[in-house]
Coordinates of C-alpha atoms and ligand atoms in Angstrom, one line a residue:
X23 CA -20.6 31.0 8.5
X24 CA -16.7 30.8 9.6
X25 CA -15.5 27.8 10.3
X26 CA -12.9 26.4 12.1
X27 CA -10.9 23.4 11.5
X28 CA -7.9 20.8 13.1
X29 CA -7.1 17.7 12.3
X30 CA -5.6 14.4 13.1
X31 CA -4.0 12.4 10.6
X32 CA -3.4 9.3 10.8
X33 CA -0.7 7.6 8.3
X34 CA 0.5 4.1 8.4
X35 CA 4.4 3.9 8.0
X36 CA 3.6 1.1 5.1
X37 CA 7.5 1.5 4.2
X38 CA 9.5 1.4 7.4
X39 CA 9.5 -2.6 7.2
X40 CA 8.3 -4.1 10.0
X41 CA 5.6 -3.3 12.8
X42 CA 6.6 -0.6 15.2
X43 CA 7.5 -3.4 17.8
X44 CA 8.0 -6.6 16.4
X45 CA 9.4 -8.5 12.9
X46 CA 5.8 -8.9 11.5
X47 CA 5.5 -6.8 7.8
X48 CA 4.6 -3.1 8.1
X49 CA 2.5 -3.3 4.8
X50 CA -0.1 -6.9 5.3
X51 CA -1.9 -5.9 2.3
X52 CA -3.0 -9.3 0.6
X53 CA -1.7 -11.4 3.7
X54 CA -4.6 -14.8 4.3
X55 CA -6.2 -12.8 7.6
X56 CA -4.1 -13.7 11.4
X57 CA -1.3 -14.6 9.3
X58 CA 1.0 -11.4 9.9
X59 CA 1.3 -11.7 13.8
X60 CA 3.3 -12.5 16.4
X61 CA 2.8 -13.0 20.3
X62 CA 4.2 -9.1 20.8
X63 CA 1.5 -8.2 18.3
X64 CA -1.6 -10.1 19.4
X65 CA -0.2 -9.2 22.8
X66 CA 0.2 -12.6 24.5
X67 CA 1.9 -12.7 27.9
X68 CA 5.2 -12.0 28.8
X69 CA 6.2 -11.1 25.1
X70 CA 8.1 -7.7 25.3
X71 CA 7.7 -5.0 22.5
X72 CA 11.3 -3.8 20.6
X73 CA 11.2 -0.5 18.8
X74 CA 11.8 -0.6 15.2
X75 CA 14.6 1.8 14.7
X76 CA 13.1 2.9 11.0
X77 CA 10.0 4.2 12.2
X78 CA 11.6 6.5 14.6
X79 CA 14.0 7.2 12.2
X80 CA 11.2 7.8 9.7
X81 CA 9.1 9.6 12.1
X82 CA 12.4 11.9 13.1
X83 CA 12.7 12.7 9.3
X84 CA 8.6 13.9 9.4
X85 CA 9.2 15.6 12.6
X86 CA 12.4 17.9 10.6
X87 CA 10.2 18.2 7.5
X88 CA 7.2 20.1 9.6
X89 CA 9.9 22.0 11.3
X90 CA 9.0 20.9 14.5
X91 CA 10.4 20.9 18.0
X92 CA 12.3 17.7 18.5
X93 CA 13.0 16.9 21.7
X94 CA 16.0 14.6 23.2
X95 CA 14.2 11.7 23.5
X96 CA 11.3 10.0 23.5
X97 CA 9.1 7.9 25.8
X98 CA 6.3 6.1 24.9
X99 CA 2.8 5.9 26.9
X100 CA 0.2 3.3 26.9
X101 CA -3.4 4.6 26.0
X102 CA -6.2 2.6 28.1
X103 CA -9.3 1.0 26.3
X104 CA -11.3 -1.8 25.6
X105 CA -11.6 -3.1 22.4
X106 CA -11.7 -6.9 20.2
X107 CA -9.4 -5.6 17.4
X108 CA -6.8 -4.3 20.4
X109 CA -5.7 -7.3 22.2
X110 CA -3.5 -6.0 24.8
X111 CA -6.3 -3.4 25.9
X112 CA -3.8 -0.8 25.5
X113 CA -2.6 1.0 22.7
X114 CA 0.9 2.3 22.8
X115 CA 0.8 5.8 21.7
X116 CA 2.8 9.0 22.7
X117 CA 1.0 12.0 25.3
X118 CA 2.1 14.7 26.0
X119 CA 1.2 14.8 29.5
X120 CA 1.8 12.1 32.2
X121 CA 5.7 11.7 31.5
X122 CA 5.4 10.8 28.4
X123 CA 7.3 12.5 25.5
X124 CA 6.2 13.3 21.9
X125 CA 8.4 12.9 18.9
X126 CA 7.2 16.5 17.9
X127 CA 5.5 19.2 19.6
X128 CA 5.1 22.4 17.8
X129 CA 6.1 22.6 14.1
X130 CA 4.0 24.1 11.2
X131 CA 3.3 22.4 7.9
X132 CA 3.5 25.1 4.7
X133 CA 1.3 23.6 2.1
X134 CA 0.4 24.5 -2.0
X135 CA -3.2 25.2 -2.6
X136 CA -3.2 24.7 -6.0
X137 CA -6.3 26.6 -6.7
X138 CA -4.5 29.9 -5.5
X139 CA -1.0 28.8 -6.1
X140 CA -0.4 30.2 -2.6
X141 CA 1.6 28.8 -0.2
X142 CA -0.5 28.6 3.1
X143 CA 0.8 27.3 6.7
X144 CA -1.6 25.6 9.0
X145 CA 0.7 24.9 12.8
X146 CA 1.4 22.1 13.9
X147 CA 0.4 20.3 17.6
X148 CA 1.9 17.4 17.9
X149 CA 3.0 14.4 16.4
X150 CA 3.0 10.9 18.1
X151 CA 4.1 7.6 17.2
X152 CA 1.5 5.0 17.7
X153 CA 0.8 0.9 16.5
X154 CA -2.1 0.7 14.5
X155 CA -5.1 -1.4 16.2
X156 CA -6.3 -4.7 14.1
X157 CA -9.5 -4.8 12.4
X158 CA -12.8 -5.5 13.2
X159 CA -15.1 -6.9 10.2
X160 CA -18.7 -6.6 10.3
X161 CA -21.0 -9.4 8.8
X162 CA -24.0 -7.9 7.0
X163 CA -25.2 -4.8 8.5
X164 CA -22.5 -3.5 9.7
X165 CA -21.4 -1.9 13.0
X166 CA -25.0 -1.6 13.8
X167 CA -27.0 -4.2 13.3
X168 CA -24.5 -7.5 12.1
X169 CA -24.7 -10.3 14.6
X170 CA -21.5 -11.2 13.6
X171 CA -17.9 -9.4 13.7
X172 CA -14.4 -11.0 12.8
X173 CA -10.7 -9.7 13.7
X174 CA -8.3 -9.3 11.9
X175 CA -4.8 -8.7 13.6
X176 CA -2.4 -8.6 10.4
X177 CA -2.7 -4.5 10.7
X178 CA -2.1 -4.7 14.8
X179 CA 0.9 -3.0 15.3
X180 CA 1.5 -0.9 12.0
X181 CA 3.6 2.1 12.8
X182 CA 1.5 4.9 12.4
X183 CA 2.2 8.7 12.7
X184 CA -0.3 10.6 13.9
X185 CA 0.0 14.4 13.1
X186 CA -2.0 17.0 14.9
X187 CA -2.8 20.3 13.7
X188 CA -4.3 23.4 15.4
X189 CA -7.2 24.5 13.9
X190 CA -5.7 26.8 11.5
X191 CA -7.8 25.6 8.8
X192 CA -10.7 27.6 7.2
X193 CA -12.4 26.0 5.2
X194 CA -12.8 22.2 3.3
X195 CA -10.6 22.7 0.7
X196 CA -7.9 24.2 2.7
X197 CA -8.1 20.9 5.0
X198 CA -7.9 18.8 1.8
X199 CA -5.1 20.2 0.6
X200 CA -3.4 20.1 3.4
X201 CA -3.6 16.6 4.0
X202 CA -3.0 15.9 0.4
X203 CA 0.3 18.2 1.0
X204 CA 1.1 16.1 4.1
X205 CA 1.3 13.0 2.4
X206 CA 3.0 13.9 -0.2
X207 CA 5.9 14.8 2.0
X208 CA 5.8 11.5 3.8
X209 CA 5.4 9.9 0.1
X210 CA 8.6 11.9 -0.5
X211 CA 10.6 11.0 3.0
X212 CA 10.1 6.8 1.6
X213 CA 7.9 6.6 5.2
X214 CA 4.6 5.7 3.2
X215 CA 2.5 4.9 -0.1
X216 CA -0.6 7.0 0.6
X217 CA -2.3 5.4 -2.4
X218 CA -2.2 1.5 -0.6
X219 CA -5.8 1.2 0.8
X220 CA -6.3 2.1 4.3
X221 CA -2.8 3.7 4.4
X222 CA -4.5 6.9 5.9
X223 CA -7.7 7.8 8.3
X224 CA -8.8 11.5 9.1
X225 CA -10.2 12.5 11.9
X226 CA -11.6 16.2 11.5
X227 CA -12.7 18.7 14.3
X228 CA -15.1 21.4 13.0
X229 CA -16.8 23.6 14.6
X230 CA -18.7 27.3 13.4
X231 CA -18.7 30.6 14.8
X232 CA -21.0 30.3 18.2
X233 CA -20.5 26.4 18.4
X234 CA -18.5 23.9 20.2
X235 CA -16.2 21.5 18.1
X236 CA -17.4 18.2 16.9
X237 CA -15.0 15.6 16.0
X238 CA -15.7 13.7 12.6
X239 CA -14.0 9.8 12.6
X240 CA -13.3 7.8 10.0
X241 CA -12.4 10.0 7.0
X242 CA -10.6 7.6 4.5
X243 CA -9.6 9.7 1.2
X244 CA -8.7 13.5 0.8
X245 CA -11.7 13.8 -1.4
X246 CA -14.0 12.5 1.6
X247 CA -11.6 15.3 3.9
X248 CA -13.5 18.2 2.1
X249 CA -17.7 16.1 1.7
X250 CA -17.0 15.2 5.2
X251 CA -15.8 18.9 6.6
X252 CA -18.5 20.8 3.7
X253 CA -21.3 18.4 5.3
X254 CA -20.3 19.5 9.0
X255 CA -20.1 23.2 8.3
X256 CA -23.6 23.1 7.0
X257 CA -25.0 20.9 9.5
X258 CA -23.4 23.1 12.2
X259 CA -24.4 26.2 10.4
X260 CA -28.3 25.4 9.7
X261 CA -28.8 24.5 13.4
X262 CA -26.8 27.8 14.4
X263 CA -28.9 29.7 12.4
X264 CA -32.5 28.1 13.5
X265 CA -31.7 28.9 16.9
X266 CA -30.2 25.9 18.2
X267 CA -26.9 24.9 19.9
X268 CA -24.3 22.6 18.9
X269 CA -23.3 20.4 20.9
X270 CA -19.5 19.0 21.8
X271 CA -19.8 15.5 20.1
X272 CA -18.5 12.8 18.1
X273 CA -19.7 11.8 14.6
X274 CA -18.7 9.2 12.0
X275 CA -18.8 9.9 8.5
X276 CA -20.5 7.8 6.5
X277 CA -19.1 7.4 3.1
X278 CA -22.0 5.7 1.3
X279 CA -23.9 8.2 2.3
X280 CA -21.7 11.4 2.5
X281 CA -23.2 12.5 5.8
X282 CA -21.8 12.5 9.4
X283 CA -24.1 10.6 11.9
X284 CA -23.3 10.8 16.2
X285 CA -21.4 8.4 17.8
X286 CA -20.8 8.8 21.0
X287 CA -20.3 11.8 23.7
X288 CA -16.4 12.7 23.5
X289 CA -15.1 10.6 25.5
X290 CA -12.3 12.6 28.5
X291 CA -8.7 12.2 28.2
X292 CA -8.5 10.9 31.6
X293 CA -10.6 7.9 30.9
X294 CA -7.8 6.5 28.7
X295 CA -5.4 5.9 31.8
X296 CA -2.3 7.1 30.2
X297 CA 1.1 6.4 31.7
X298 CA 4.4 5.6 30.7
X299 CA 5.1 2.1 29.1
X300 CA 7.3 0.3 31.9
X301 CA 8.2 -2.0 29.0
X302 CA 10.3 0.3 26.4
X303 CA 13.1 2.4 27.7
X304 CA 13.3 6.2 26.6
X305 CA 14.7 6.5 23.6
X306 CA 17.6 9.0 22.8
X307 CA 17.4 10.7 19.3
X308 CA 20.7 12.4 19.2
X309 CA 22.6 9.4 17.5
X310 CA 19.7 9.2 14.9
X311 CA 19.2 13.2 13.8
X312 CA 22.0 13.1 11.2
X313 CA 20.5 10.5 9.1
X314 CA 16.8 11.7 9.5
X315 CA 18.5 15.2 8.4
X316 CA 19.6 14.0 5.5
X317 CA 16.1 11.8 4.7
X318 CA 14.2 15.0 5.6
X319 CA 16.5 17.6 3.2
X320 CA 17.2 15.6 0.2
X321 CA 13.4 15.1 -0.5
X322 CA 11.3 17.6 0.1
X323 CA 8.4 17.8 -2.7
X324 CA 8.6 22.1 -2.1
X325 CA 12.2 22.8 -2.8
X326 CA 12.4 20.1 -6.2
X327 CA 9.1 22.3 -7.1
X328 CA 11.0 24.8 -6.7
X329 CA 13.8 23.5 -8.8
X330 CA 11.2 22.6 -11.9
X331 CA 10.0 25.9 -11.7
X332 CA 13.4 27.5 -11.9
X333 CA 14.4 25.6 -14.8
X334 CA 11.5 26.9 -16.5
X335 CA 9.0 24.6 -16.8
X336 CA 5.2 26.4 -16.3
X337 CA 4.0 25.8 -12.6
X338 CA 0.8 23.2 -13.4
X339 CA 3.0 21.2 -15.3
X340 CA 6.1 20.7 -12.5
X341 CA 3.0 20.5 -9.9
X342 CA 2.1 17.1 -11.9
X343 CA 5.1 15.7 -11.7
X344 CA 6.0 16.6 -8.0
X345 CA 2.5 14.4 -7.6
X346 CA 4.0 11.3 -9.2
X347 CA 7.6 11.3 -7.6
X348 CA 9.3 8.8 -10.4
X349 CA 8.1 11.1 -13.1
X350 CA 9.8 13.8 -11.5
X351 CA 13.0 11.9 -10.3
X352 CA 13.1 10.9 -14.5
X353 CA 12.7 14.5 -15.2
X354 CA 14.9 16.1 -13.2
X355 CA 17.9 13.1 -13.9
X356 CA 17.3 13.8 -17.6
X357 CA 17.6 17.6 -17.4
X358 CA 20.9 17.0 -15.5
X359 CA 22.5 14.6 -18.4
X360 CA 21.5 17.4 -21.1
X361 CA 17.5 17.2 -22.2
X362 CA 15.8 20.1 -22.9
X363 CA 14.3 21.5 -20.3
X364 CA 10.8 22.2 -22.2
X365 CA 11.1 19.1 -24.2
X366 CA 11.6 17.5 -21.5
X367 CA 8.6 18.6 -19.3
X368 CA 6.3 18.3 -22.5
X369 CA 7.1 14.7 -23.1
X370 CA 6.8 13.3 -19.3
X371 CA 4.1 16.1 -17.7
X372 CA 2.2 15.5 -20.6
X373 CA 2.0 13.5 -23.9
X374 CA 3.7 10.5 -22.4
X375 CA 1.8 10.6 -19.1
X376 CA -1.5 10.9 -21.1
X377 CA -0.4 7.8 -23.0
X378 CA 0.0 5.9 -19.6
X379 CA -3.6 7.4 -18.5
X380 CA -4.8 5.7 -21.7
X381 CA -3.5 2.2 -20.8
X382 CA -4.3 2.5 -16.9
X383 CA -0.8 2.4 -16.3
X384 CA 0.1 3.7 -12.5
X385 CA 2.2 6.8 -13.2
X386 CA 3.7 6.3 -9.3
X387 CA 5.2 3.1 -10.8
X388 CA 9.0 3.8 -11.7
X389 CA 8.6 0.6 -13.7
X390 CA 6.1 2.7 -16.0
X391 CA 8.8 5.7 -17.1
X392 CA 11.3 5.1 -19.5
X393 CA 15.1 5.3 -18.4
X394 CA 16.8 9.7 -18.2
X395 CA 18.7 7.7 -21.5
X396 CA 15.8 7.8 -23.6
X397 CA 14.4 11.0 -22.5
X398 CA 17.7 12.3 -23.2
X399 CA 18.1 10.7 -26.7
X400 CA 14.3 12.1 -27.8
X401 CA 15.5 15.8 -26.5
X402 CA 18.5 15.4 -28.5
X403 CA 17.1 14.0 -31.8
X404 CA 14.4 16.9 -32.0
X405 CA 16.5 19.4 -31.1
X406 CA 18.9 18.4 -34.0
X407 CA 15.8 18.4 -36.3
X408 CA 15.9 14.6 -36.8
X409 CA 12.4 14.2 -35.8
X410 CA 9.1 16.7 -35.1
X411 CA 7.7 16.5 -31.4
X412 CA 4.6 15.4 -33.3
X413 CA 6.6 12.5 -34.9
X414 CA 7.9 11.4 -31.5
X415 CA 4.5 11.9 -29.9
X416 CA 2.4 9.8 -32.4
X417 CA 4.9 6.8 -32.8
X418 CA 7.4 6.7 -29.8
X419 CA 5.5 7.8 -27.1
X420 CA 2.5 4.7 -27.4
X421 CA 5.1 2.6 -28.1
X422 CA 7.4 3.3 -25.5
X423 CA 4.1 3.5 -23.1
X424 CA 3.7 0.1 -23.7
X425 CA 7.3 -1.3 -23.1
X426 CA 9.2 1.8 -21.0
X427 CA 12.0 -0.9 -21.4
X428 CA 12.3 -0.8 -25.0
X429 CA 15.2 0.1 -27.3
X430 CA 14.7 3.2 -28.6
X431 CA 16.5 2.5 -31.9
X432 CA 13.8 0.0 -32.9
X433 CA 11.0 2.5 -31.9
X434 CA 11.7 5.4 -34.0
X435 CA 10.5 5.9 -37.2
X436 CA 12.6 5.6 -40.3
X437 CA 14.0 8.4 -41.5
X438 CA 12.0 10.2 -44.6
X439 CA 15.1 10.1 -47.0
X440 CA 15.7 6.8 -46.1
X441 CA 12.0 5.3 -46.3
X442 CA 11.9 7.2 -49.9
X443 CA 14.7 4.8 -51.2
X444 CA 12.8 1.7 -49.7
X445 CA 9.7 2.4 -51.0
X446 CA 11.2 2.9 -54.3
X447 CA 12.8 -0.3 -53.8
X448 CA 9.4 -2.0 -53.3
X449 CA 7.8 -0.2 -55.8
X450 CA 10.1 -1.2 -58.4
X451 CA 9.9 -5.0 -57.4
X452 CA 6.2 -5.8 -56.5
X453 CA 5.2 -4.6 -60.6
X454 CA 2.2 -6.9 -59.9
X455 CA 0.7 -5.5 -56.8
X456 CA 1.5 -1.5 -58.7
X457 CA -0.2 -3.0 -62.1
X458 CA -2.8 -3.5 -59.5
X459 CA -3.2 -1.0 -57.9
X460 CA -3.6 1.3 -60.5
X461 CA -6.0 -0.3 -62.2
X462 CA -8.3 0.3 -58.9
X463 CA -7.7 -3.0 -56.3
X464 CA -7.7 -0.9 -53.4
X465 CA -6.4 -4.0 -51.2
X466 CA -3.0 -3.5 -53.1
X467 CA -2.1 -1.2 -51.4
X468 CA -2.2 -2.8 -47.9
X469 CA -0.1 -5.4 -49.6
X470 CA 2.3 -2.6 -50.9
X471 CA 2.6 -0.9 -47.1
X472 CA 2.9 -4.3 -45.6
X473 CA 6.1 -5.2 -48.1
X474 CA 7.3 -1.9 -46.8
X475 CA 7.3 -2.6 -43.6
X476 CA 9.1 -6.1 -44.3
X477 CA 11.3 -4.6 -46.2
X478 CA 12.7 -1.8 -44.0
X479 CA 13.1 -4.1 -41.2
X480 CA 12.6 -4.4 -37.4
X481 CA 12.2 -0.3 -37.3
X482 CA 8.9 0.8 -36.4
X483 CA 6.9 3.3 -38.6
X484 CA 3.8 4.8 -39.1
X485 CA 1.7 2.9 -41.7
X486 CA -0.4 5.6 -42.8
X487 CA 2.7 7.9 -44.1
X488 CA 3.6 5.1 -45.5
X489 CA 0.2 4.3 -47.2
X490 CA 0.9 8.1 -48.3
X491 CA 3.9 8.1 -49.4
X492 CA 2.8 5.2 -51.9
X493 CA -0.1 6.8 -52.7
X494 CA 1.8 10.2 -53.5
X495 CA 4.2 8.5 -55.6
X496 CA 1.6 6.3 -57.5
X497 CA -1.0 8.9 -58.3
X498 CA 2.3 10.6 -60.6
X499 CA 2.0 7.5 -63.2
Ligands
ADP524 P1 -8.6 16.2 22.2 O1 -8.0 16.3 23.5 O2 -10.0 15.9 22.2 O3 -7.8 15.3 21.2 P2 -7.3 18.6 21.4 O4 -7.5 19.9 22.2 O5 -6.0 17.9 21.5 O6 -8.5 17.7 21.7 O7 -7.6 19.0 19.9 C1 -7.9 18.0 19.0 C2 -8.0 18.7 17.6 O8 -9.1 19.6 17.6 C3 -6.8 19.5 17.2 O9 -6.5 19.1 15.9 C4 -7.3 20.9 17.3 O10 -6.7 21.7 16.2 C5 -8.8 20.8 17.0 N1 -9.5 21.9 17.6 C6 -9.4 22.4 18.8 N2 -10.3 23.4 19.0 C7 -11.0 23.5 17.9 C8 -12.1 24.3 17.5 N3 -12.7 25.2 18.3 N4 -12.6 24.1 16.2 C9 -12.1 23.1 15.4 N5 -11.1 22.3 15.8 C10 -10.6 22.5 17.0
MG525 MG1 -7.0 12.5 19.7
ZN526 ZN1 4.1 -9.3 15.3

């Protein structure tokens, strides 16, 4: 059955500093609980909110990157409820209604599916800047049945953006790789690290042909974006097709259990009270557009795809590193001081990024890619015919994997000519160990590679040419 699909996503600005209206941290991740407030963030009387002049910033860049509409100014609007985890009982947010002013209406979001290789657009509604409520922990039982629930107000007052699409979307994947798409850009723009837990929550509206829209909460991952929207579209669709009607509703996905379940009737928009906040002048975005220009045009993830692509380098392997930023920052540096294009690719998009999958290294950690140098020097030393890719792939790359930081000098294996004369060297000397060996003490001939090794220094080589080479030169007498 067609479906149709909007969302609202919800990203934490985890790198803009501070919270949206006070100096508490943006990012509270590993913070003792109630230890990242403030009275503007637990909302104590009299204490007056001050915008942090990143997020806007940040949320100005976001705004250029989705080609939106950006208007003058902005003017925040408090959003009414009742909650434990929102102590001021308001929520300052952005409407669009009600005098209040958006920092993006309009706009359109052009997104990679990677299974087509298309470029797709899904429009853009809005997108509001908004604090992030604290958080509400459940003893056992959860929501439903604990006794118990704690607060946690580290996270109240995270800058959060919250992007609104229409429902341009047609089907789960499309939604998931839009979202995935979306925060890659904000990964990009240095507003957030979508990989922090709880750095994102999608909301998804989904409804079928013949049925109203039900809203789907709590959607934490891009993998849960597509169960959560596949579930709904066949929940919608077998009660459409018995006969029955869906209803407008909201549901909560439960993870766990990869189904949606109802929570509540949707709720009106008039119920949340929405007006202007009396405490937070209108903010003017003129003075500010220059920089968020330049945020917004010097990294976008499509046009340094672009720029992989047109140096060459086959489309699924600049896709991977446009997905782990440093990689790509590494490649496109080391091209520019005179790698190989190809080498290049082959060494970060694949053998040396498999080698940091191997050690459950974090390939979005600069501190896990070697410096442009090195790249640059491995290009160069294969293109000369110093070394085979093969060479530099079974001994450099582990290596290097291990300590990005290393000298490169002592990672690279001794040169054949060169190893030839040592061995010879060794040969000659250890008689005993040979005398050995030939008469048919296997373990000679670790001792043989070991005084090898000794003997050609700090430099790193590959034992088992060695072993060999030995063996090759042995097995003539
Ligand atoms: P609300 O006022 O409840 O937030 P909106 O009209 O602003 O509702 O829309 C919220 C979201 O629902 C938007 O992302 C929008 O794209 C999506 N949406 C609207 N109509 C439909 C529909 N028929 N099917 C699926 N999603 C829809
Ligand atoms: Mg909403
Ligand atoms: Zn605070």
């Amino acid at each position: 059955m067609k479906a149709m699909i909007g969302l609202e996503i919800h990203v934490q600005m985890t790198e803009a500093g501070s919270k949206l209206f006070c100096d508490c941290k943006a990012n509270y991740r590993g913070m003792e609980p109630n230890s990242n407030i403030c009275p503007v963030c637990i909302g104590l009387p009299g204490a007056l909110p001050v915008v942090n002049k990143r997020s806007v910033e940040l949320a100005l860049a976001a705004s250029l990157a989705f080609n939106c509409h950006v208007p003058d100014y902005i003017v925040f609007t408090r959003k009414h409820y009742f909650y434990p985890d929102l102590p001021k009982n308001y929520q300052i947010s952005m409407y669009e209604r009600a005098g209040g002013v958006p920092i993006c209406r309009g706009g359109k979001v052009r997104y990679l599916d990677i299974h087509s290789w298309e470029w797709k657009e899904c429009r853009l509604r809005r997108i509001n800047i908004e604090e992030d409520p604290g958080r509400t922990i459940y003893g056992e039982g959860g929501i439903l049945r604990s006794s118990e629930a704690y607060v946690d107000y580290n996270r109240s007052g995270v800058p959060l953006l919250e992007i609104i699409t229409e429902p341009d979307l047609k089907s789960a994947r499309e939604a998931r790789q839009l979202v995935e798409y979306v925060l890659l850009v904000l990964e990009y723009l240095g507003a957030t690290n979508p990989r922090l837990e709880g750095a994102f929550r999608v909301d998804a509206n989904v409804s079928v042909e013949g049925g109203e829209r039900v809203e789907v909460k709590n959607i934490g991952s891009t993998l849960d974006v597509e169960k959560a929207i596949n579930f709904e579209i066949m929940r919608q669709s077998a009660i459409i097709s018995s006969g029955g009607k869906v209803e407008r509703e909201t549901r909560h996905w439960d993870a766990e259990r990869g189904s949606t379940r109802p929570l509540r009737q949707k709720e009106q928009e008039e119920d949340y009270l929405y007006f202007p906040d009396p405490d937070l002048p209108a903010i003017a975005l003129r003075d500010m557009l220059p920089k968020a220009k330049a945020i917004a045009s010097s990294s976008d993830p499509a046009a340094l795809f672009e720029k992989a692509i047109s140096l060459g380098v086959q489309r699924e392997l600049a896709w991977s590193m446009v997905t782990a930023r440093p990689s790509l920052m590494l490649y496109l540096e080391a091209v520019e001081r005179g790698a190989d294009p190809q080498l290049a690719a082959r060494i970060i998009a694949v053998d040396y990024k498999g080698e940091l999958r191997e050690r459950e290294k974090d390939p979005h950690d600069p501190a896990n890619w070697p410096s442009a140098d090195t790249i640059v020097e491995l290009s160069r030393l294969m293109k000369e015919g110093a070394y085979t890719y093969d060479a530099i792939k079974g001994i450099v790359l582990p290596k290097l994997a291990e300590n990005p930081a290393a000298d490169l000098k002592l990672l690279l294996p001794q040169r054949a000519e060169n190893l030839e004369q040592v061995i010879e060297e060794v040969l000659k000397r250890e008689e005993r160990a040979v005398k050995d060996y030939l008469s048919g003490k296997a373990q000679a001939l670790n001792y043989l590679v070991g005084a090898v090794i000794r003997a050609a220094g700090k430099r790193a080589l590959d034992p088992r040419a060695i072993r060999e080479a030995i063996e090759r030169r042995l097995a003539k007498k």
